Amino acid sequence: NAGVTQTPKFQVLKTGQSMTLQCAQDMNHNSMYWYRQDPGMGLRLIYYSASEGTTDKGEVPNGYNVSRLNKREFSLRLESAAPSQTSVYFCASSELGIYGYTFGSGTRLTVV
Amino acid sequence: EDQVTQSPEALRLQEGESSSLNCSYTVSGLRGLFWYRQDPGKGPEFLFTLYSAGEEKEKERLKATLTKKESFLHITAPKPEDSATYLCAVQVGSGNTGKLIFGQGTTLQVKP
């Protein structure tokens, strides 16, 4: 029972490079989320998808784009990475948003 | 503005020394309050959901309670394996968006 799978686990980018963080869940959940976690800042919502075919901005969407590819997959894209995007990124999913989220193990991204 | 504040930021206990973690919140339209545990290098793991003032939930040495303005996570006779960061989050918004706003967390260290 894999739950929420994120790839890659670690990544180092140069300023200006682009990359896509992948997330897949096997629990048939409708809602999926992308958060970033920074020391002293807690978890902050970047984008979310309440259901397949919909996406909405969260608290800190600037510099990111998302795609809800199907019910299982929700990707996060950095078009032109900046050092301020150095963070740990977590993907999560939930059933209708009324139960506890299931989180992935995170992607540790460093932008130099 | 919706806000969640956790205290203390860090807590050191001796094994067997009971204590409580606090989560205070200011939100419009609370739909639920969540507690998560996060181990170093891993994603948050769901512990409890509380929906109304006066509600209590228990799991092993942990007990979560909820009032109209705050929640407590009581830890009874903790063991070293209870060492982790404990996150509190509130669910806000209408419909089934399920967005969570997180506090900054309390890092608990239990010494043998």
PDB file of C-alpha atoms in Angstrom:
ATOM      1  CA  ASN A   1       0.000   0.000   0.000  1.00  0.00           C
ATOM      2  CA  ALA A   2       2.106   2.892  -1.314  1.00  0.00           C
ATOM      3  CA  GLY A   3      -0.134   5.850  -0.328  1.00  0.00           C
ATOM      4  CA  VAL A   4       1.380   9.057  -1.764  1.00  0.00           C
ATOM      5  CA  THR A   5       4.572   8.759  -3.798  1.00  0.00           C
ATOM      6  CA  GLN A   6       6.768  11.751  -4.626  1.00  0.00           C
ATOM      7  CA  THR A   7       9.677  11.898  -7.035  1.00  0.00           C
ATOM      8  CA  PRO A   8      12.462  12.851  -6.916  1.00  0.00           C
ATOM      9  CA  LYS A   9      13.435  12.742  -3.230  1.00  0.00           C
ATOM     10  CA  PHE A  10      16.347  15.153  -3.650  1.00  0.00           C
ATOM     11  CA  GLN A  11      17.205  17.704  -6.328  1.00  0.00           C
ATOM     12  CA  VAL A  12      19.754  20.483  -6.813  1.00  0.00           C
ATOM     13  CA  LEU A  13      18.989  23.115  -9.453  1.00  0.00           C
ATOM     14  CA  LYS A  14      20.825  26.130 -10.738  1.00  0.00           C
ATOM     15  CA  THR A  15      19.022  29.464 -10.729  1.00  0.00           C
ATOM     16  CA  GLY A  16      16.869  29.749 -13.841  1.00  0.00           C
ATOM     17  CA  GLN A  17      16.537  26.017 -14.466  1.00  0.00           C
ATOM     18  CA  SER A  18      13.133  24.364 -14.623  1.00  0.00           C
ATOM     19  CA  MET A  19      11.860  21.113 -13.204  1.00  0.00           C
ATOM     20  CA  THR A  20       8.685  19.197 -12.411  1.00  0.00           C
ATOM     21  CA  LEU A  21       7.962  17.500  -9.108  1.00  0.00           C
ATOM     22  CA  GLN A  22       5.818  14.420  -9.509  1.00  0.00           C
ATOM     23  CA  CYS A  23       3.151  13.133  -7.120  1.00  0.00           C
ATOM     24  CA  ALA A  24       0.900  10.092  -7.378  1.00  0.00           C
ATOM     25  CA  GLN A  25      -1.617   8.577  -4.950  1.00  0.00           C
ATOM     26  CA  ASP A  26      -3.220   5.149  -5.031  1.00  0.00           C
ATOM     27  CA  MET A  27      -6.061   5.720  -2.521  1.00  0.00           C
ATOM     28  CA  ASN A  28      -8.639   6.996  -5.030  1.00  0.00           C
ATOM     29  CA  HIS A  29      -8.741  10.372  -3.236  1.00  0.00           C
ATOM     30  CA  ASN A  30     -10.426  13.291  -4.939  1.00  0.00           C
ATOM     31  CA  SER A  31      -8.356  16.150  -3.456  1.00  0.00           C
ATOM     32  CA  MET A  32      -4.618  16.721  -3.795  1.00  0.00           C
ATOM     33  CA  TYR A  33      -2.327  19.442  -2.448  1.00  0.00           C
ATOM     34  CA  TRP A  34       1.178  20.845  -2.730  1.00  0.00           C
ATOM     35  CA  TYR A  35       2.823  22.394   0.342  1.00  0.00           C
ATOM     36  CA  ARG A  36       6.278  23.766   1.016  1.00  0.00           C
ATOM     37  CA  GLN A  37       7.934  23.574   4.432  1.00  0.00           C
ATOM     38  CA  ASP A  38      10.564  26.063   5.530  1.00  0.00           C
ATOM     39  CA  PRO A  39      12.226  26.445   8.953  1.00  0.00           C
ATOM     40  CA  GLY A  40      10.165  28.723  11.177  1.00  0.00           C
ATOM     41  CA  MET A  41       7.412  29.073   8.549  1.00  0.00           C
ATOM     42  CA  GLY A  42       5.505  25.845   8.916  1.00  0.00           C
ATOM     43  CA  LEU A  43       3.721  24.197   6.019  1.00  0.00           C
ATOM     44  CA  ARG A  44       2.326  26.635   3.448  1.00  0.00           C
ATOM     45  CA  LEU A  45      -0.127  25.729   0.706  1.00  0.00           C
ATOM     46  CA  ILE A  46       1.115  26.364  -2.843  1.00  0.00           C
ATOM     47  CA  TYR A  47      -1.686  24.927  -4.995  1.00  0.00           C
ATOM     48  CA  TYR A  48      -4.472  22.440  -4.552  1.00  0.00           C
ATOM     49  CA  SER A  49      -6.884  20.423  -6.647  1.00  0.00           C
ATOM     50  CA  ALA A  50     -10.248  19.754  -5.053  1.00  0.00           C
ATOM     51  CA  SER A  51     -11.143  17.247  -7.752  1.00  0.00           C
ATOM     52  CA  GLU A  52      -9.910  15.981 -11.105  1.00  0.00           C
ATOM     53  CA  GLY A  53      -9.937  18.786 -13.645  1.00  0.00           C
ATOM     54  CA  THR A  54      -9.755  21.670 -11.159  1.00  0.00           C
ATOM     55  CA  THR A  55      -6.816  23.539  -9.621  1.00  0.00           C
ATOM     56  CA  ASP A  56      -6.648  26.613  -7.396  1.00  0.00           C
ATOM     57  CA  LYS A  57      -4.000  28.844  -5.881  1.00  0.00           C
ATOM     58  CA  GLY A  58      -3.046  28.560  -2.257  1.00  0.00           C
ATOM     59  CA  GLU A  59      -1.117  30.924  -0.020  1.00  0.00           C
ATOM     60  CA  VAL A  60       2.196  31.044  -1.952  1.00  0.00           C
ATOM     61  CA  PRO A  61       1.593  30.244  -5.667  1.00  0.00           C
ATOM     62  CA  ASN A  62       4.028  32.691  -7.291  1.00  0.00           C
ATOM     63  CA  GLY A  63       6.719  30.977  -9.353  1.00  0.00           C
ATOM     64  CA  TYR A  64       4.840  27.672  -9.578  1.00  0.00           C
ATOM     65  CA  ASN A  65       2.390  25.945 -11.887  1.00  0.00           C
ATOM     66  CA  VAL A  66       0.470  22.716 -11.411  1.00  0.00           C
ATOM     67  CA  SER A  67      -1.218  20.066 -13.512  1.00  0.00           C
ATOM     68  CA  ARG A  68      -3.823  17.565 -12.334  1.00  0.00           C
ATOM     69  CA  LEU A  69      -3.020  14.961 -14.961  1.00  0.00           C
ATOM     70  CA  ASN A  70      -5.704  12.508 -13.818  1.00  0.00           C
ATOM     71  CA  LYS A  71      -7.263  11.466 -10.520  1.00  0.00           C
ATOM     72  CA  ARG A  72      -4.006   9.846  -9.357  1.00  0.00           C
ATOM     73  CA  GLU A  73      -1.391  12.394 -10.387  1.00  0.00           C
ATOM     74  CA  PHE A  74      -0.728  16.027  -9.462  1.00  0.00           C
ATOM     75  CA  SER A  75       2.520  17.650 -10.602  1.00  0.00           C
ATOM     76  CA  LEU A  76       4.230  20.886  -9.533  1.00  0.00           C
ATOM     77  CA  ARG A  77       6.411  22.796 -12.000  1.00  0.00           C
ATOM     78  CA  LEU A  78       9.045  25.424 -11.358  1.00  0.00           C
ATOM     79  CA  GLU A  79       9.547  27.285 -14.636  1.00  0.00           C
ATOM     80  CA  SER A  80      12.579  29.347 -13.598  1.00  0.00           C
ATOM     81  CA  ALA A  81      13.946  28.285 -10.228  1.00  0.00           C
ATOM     82  CA  ALA A  82      15.091  30.902  -7.717  1.00  0.00           C
ATOM     83  CA  PRO A  83      17.086  30.471  -4.474  1.00  0.00           C
ATOM     84  CA  SER A  84      13.933  31.496  -2.544  1.00  0.00           C
ATOM     85  CA  GLN A  85      12.353  28.255  -3.746  1.00  0.00           C
ATOM     86  CA  THR A  86      14.859  26.180  -1.793  1.00  0.00           C
ATOM     87  CA  SER A  87      12.571  24.178   0.473  1.00  0.00           C
ATOM     88  CA  VAL A  88      11.068  20.805   1.242  1.00  0.00           C
ATOM     89  CA  TYR A  89       7.988  20.146  -0.887  1.00  0.00           C
ATOM     90  CA  PHE A  90       5.202  17.846   0.248  1.00  0.00           C
ATOM     91  CA  CYS A  91       2.337  16.455  -1.750  1.00  0.00           C
ATOM     92  CA  ALA A  92      -0.796  15.282   0.058  1.00  0.00           C
ATOM     93  CA  SER A  93      -4.171  13.812  -0.767  1.00  0.00           C
ATOM     94  CA  SER A  94      -7.509  13.488   1.026  1.00  0.00           C
ATOM     95  CA  GLU A  95     -11.005  12.197   0.437  1.00  0.00           C
ATOM     96  CA  LEU A  96     -13.286  15.208  -0.038  1.00  0.00           C
ATOM     97  CA  GLY A  97     -11.026  17.169   2.317  1.00  0.00           C
ATOM     98  CA  ILE A  98     -12.902  16.071   5.406  1.00  0.00           C
ATOM     99  CA  TYR A  99     -10.481  13.464   6.689  1.00  0.00           C
ATOM    100  CA  GLY A 100      -6.829  13.646   7.554  1.00  0.00           C
ATOM    101  CA  TYR A 101      -4.449  14.244   4.707  1.00  0.00           C
ATOM    102  CA  THR A 102      -2.015  11.530   3.673  1.00  0.00           C
ATOM    103  CA  PHE A 103       1.375  13.062   2.945  1.00  0.00           C
ATOM    104  CA  GLY A 104       4.203  11.899   0.753  1.00  0.00           C
ATOM    105  CA  SER A 105       7.763  11.686   2.062  1.00  0.00           C
ATOM    106  CA  GLY A 106       8.796  14.983   0.482  1.00  0.00           C
ATOM    107  CA  THR A 107      11.205  16.380  -2.113  1.00  0.00           C
ATOM    108  CA  ARG A 108      14.182  18.299  -0.814  1.00  0.00           C
ATOM    109  CA  LEU A 109      15.003  20.979  -3.367  1.00  0.00           C
ATOM    110  CA  THR A 110      18.057  23.224  -3.300  1.00  0.00           C
ATOM    111  CA  VAL A 111      18.413  26.086  -5.787  1.00  0.00           C
ATOM    112  CA  VAL A 112      21.928  27.486  -6.072  1.00  0.00           C
TER     113      VAL A 112
ATOM    114  CA  GLU B   1      -6.851  36.615   8.805  1.00  0.00           C
ATOM    115  CA  ASP B   2      -6.901  32.930   9.677  1.00  0.00           C
ATOM    116  CA  GLN B   3      -4.023  32.060  11.986  1.00  0.00           C
ATOM    117  CA  VAL B   4      -2.704  29.083  13.946  1.00  0.00           C
ATOM    118  CA  THR B   5      -0.093  29.434  16.708  1.00  0.00           C
ATOM    119  CA  GLN B   6       1.600  26.578  18.533  1.00  0.00           C
ATOM    120  CA  SER B   7       3.492  26.731  21.803  1.00  0.00           C
ATOM    121  CA  PRO B   8       6.049  26.028  22.967  1.00  0.00           C
ATOM    122  CA  GLU B   9       8.312  25.869  19.902  1.00  0.00           C
ATOM    123  CA  ALA B  10      10.424  23.208  21.606  1.00  0.00           C
ATOM    124  CA  LEU B  11       9.887  20.997  24.646  1.00  0.00           C
ATOM    125  CA  ARG B  12      12.310  18.698  26.418  1.00  0.00           C
ATOM    126  CA  LEU B  13      10.924  16.077  28.801  1.00  0.00           C
ATOM    127  CA  GLN B  14      12.315  13.241  30.808  1.00  0.00           C
ATOM    128  CA  GLU B  15      10.822   9.849  30.104  1.00  0.00           C
ATOM    129  CA  GLY B  16       7.614   9.555  32.121  1.00  0.00           C
ATOM    130  CA  GLU B  17       7.206  13.321  32.602  1.00  0.00           C
ATOM    131  CA  SER B  18       3.730  14.256  31.345  1.00  0.00           C
ATOM    132  CA  SER B  19       3.041  17.588  29.637  1.00  0.00           C
ATOM    133  CA  SER B  20       0.815  19.393  27.141  1.00  0.00           C
ATOM    134  CA  LEU B  21       1.289  21.131  23.800  1.00  0.00           C
ATOM    135  CA  ASN B  22      -0.912  24.082  22.885  1.00  0.00           C
ATOM    136  CA  CYS B  23      -2.485  25.112  19.591  1.00  0.00           C
ATOM    137  CA  SER B  24      -4.450  28.366  19.531  1.00  0.00           C
ATOM    138  CA  TYR B  25      -6.359  29.452  16.464  1.00  0.00           C
ATOM    139  CA  THR B  26      -8.165  32.450  15.034  1.00  0.00           C
ATOM    140  CA  VAL B  27     -10.280  31.432  12.059  1.00  0.00           C
ATOM    141  CA  SER B  28     -13.636  32.193  10.572  1.00  0.00           C
ATOM    142  CA  GLY B  29     -15.694  29.066  10.242  1.00  0.00           C
ATOM    143  CA  LEU B  30     -13.676  26.219  11.747  1.00  0.00           C
ATOM    144  CA  ARG B  31     -14.506  22.957  10.010  1.00  0.00           C
ATOM    145  CA  GLY B  32     -12.018  20.791  11.860  1.00  0.00           C
ATOM    146  CA  LEU B  33      -8.748  20.784  13.783  1.00  0.00           C
ATOM    147  CA  PHE B  34      -6.045  18.254  12.966  1.00  0.00           C
ATOM    148  CA  TRP B  35      -2.974  16.989  14.794  1.00  0.00           C
ATOM    149  CA  TYR B  36      -0.032  15.456  12.932  1.00  0.00           C
ATOM    150  CA  ARG B  37       3.267  13.926  13.961  1.00  0.00           C
ATOM    151  CA  GLN B  38       6.373  14.517  11.814  1.00  0.00           C
ATOM    152  CA  ASP B  39       9.617  12.599  12.200  1.00  0.00           C
ATOM    153  CA  PRO B  40      12.871  14.058  10.790  1.00  0.00           C
ATOM    154  CA  GLY B  41      13.123  13.612   7.018  1.00  0.00           C
ATOM    155  CA  LYS B  42       9.565  12.324   6.685  1.00  0.00           C
ATOM    156  CA  GLY B  43       6.134  13.648   5.835  1.00  0.00           C
ATOM    157  CA  PRO B  44       3.550  14.463   8.517  1.00  0.00           C
ATOM    158  CA  GLU B  45       1.541  11.514   9.815  1.00  0.00           C
ATOM    159  CA  PHE B  46      -2.113  11.986  10.731  1.00  0.00           C
ATOM    160  CA  LEU B  47      -3.004  11.588  14.430  1.00  0.00           C
ATOM    161  CA  PHE B  48      -6.425  13.106  15.221  1.00  0.00           C
ATOM    162  CA  THR B  49      -9.286  15.206  13.936  1.00  0.00           C
ATOM    163  CA  LEU B  50     -11.496  17.238  16.296  1.00  0.00           C
ATOM    164  CA  TYR B  51     -14.647  18.914  15.066  1.00  0.00           C
ATOM    165  CA  SER B  52     -16.414  20.592  17.985  1.00  0.00           C
ATOM    166  CA  ALA B  53     -15.616  22.180  21.352  1.00  0.00           C
ATOM    167  CA  GLY B  54     -15.530  19.611  24.126  1.00  0.00           C
ATOM    168  CA  GLU B  55     -14.494  16.775  21.849  1.00  0.00           C
ATOM    169  CA  GLU B  56     -11.604  14.513  22.925  1.00  0.00           C
ATOM    170  CA  LYS B  57      -9.631  11.825  21.077  1.00  0.00           C
ATOM    171  CA  GLU B  58      -7.039   9.389  22.468  1.00  0.00           C
ATOM    172  CA  LYS B  59      -4.337   7.212  20.984  1.00  0.00           C
ATOM    173  CA  GLU B  60      -1.895   5.393  23.248  1.00  0.00           C
ATOM    174  CA  ARG B  61      -0.134   8.074  25.337  1.00  0.00           C
ATOM    175  CA  LEU B  62      -1.668  10.980  23.392  1.00  0.00           C
ATOM    176  CA  LYS B  63      -4.937  12.766  24.095  1.00  0.00           C
ATOM    177  CA  ALA B  64      -6.228  15.710  22.078  1.00  0.00           C
ATOM    178  CA  THR B  65      -8.862  18.146  23.345  1.00  0.00           C
ATOM    179  CA  LEU B  66     -10.621  21.102  21.735  1.00  0.00           C
ATOM    180  CA  THR B  67     -12.152  24.358  22.997  1.00  0.00           C
ATOM    181  CA  LYS B  68     -13.558  27.265  20.993  1.00  0.00           C
ATOM    182  CA  LYS B  69     -10.164  28.955  20.771  1.00  0.00           C
ATOM    183  CA  GLU B  70      -7.506  26.306  21.295  1.00  0.00           C
ATOM    184  CA  SER B  71      -6.559  22.666  21.324  1.00  0.00           C
ATOM    185  CA  PHE B  72      -4.240  20.741  23.598  1.00  0.00           C
ATOM    186  CA  LEU B  73      -2.225  17.628  22.911  1.00  0.00           C
ATOM    187  CA  HIS B  74      -1.618  15.931  26.247  1.00  0.00           C
ATOM    188  CA  ILE B  75       1.259  13.462  26.433  1.00  0.00           C
ATOM    189  CA  THR B  76       1.070  11.074  29.392  1.00  0.00           C
ATOM    190  CA  ALA B  77       4.229   9.285  30.590  1.00  0.00           C
ATOM    191  CA  PRO B  78       6.096   9.894  27.318  1.00  0.00           C
ATOM    192  CA  LYS B  79       8.741   7.554  25.956  1.00  0.00           C
ATOM    193  CA  PRO B  80      11.795   8.422  23.812  1.00  0.00           C
ATOM    194  CA  GLU B  81       9.956   7.143  20.733  1.00  0.00           C
ATOM    195  CA  ASP B  82       7.425   9.962  21.188  1.00  0.00           C
ATOM    196  CA  SER B  83      10.178  12.419  20.190  1.00  0.00           C
ATOM    197  CA  ALA B  84       9.024  14.215  17.029  1.00  0.00           C
ATOM    198  CA  THR B  85       7.567  17.479  15.795  1.00  0.00           C
ATOM    199  CA  TYR B  86       3.835  17.788  16.418  1.00  0.00           C
ATOM    200  CA  LEU B  87       1.856  19.906  13.982  1.00  0.00           C
ATOM    201  CA  CYS B  88      -1.563  21.432  14.463  1.00  0.00           C
ATOM    202  CA  ALA B  89      -3.728  22.499  11.510  1.00  0.00           C
ATOM    203  CA  VAL B  90      -7.196  23.953  11.051  1.00  0.00           C
ATOM    204  CA  GLN B  91      -9.503  23.339   8.138  1.00  0.00           C
ATOM    205  CA  VAL B  92     -11.256  26.383   6.742  1.00  0.00           C
ATOM    206  CA  GLY B  93     -13.350  27.272   3.738  1.00  0.00           C
ATOM    207  CA  SER B  94     -16.586  26.037   2.265  1.00  0.00           C
ATOM    208  CA  GLY B  95     -17.465  23.079   0.135  1.00  0.00           C
ATOM    209  CA  ASN B  96     -14.968  20.264  -0.197  1.00  0.00           C
ATOM    210  CA  THR B  97     -11.758  22.193  -0.779  1.00  0.00           C
ATOM    211  CA  GLY B  98     -10.298  20.825   2.458  1.00  0.00           C
ATOM    212  CA  LYS B  99      -7.545  23.434   2.761  1.00  0.00           C
ATOM    213  CA  LEU B 100      -5.511  23.204   5.960  1.00  0.00           C
ATOM    214  CA  ILE B 101      -3.646  26.049   7.658  1.00  0.00           C
ATOM    215  CA  PHE B 102      -0.731  24.771   9.738  1.00  0.00           C
ATOM    216  CA  GLY B 103       0.954  26.085  12.838  1.00  0.00           C
ATOM    217  CA  GLN B 104       4.745  26.127  13.034  1.00  0.00           C
ATOM    218  CA  GLY B 105       4.917  22.998  15.162  1.00  0.00           C
ATOM    219  CA  THR B 106       6.283  21.944  18.557  1.00  0.00           C
ATOM    220  CA  THR B 107       9.450  19.857  18.563  1.00  0.00           C
ATOM    221  CA  LEU B 108       9.338  17.377  21.425  1.00  0.00           C
ATOM    222  CA  GLN B 109      12.412  15.613  22.752  1.00  0.00           C
ATOM    223  CA  VAL B 110      11.962  12.872  25.358  1.00  0.00           C
ATOM    224  CA  LYS B 111      15.139  11.794  27.109  1.00  0.00           C
ATOM    225  CA  PRO B 112      15.496   8.331  28.675  1.00  0.00           C
TER     226      PRO B 112
END
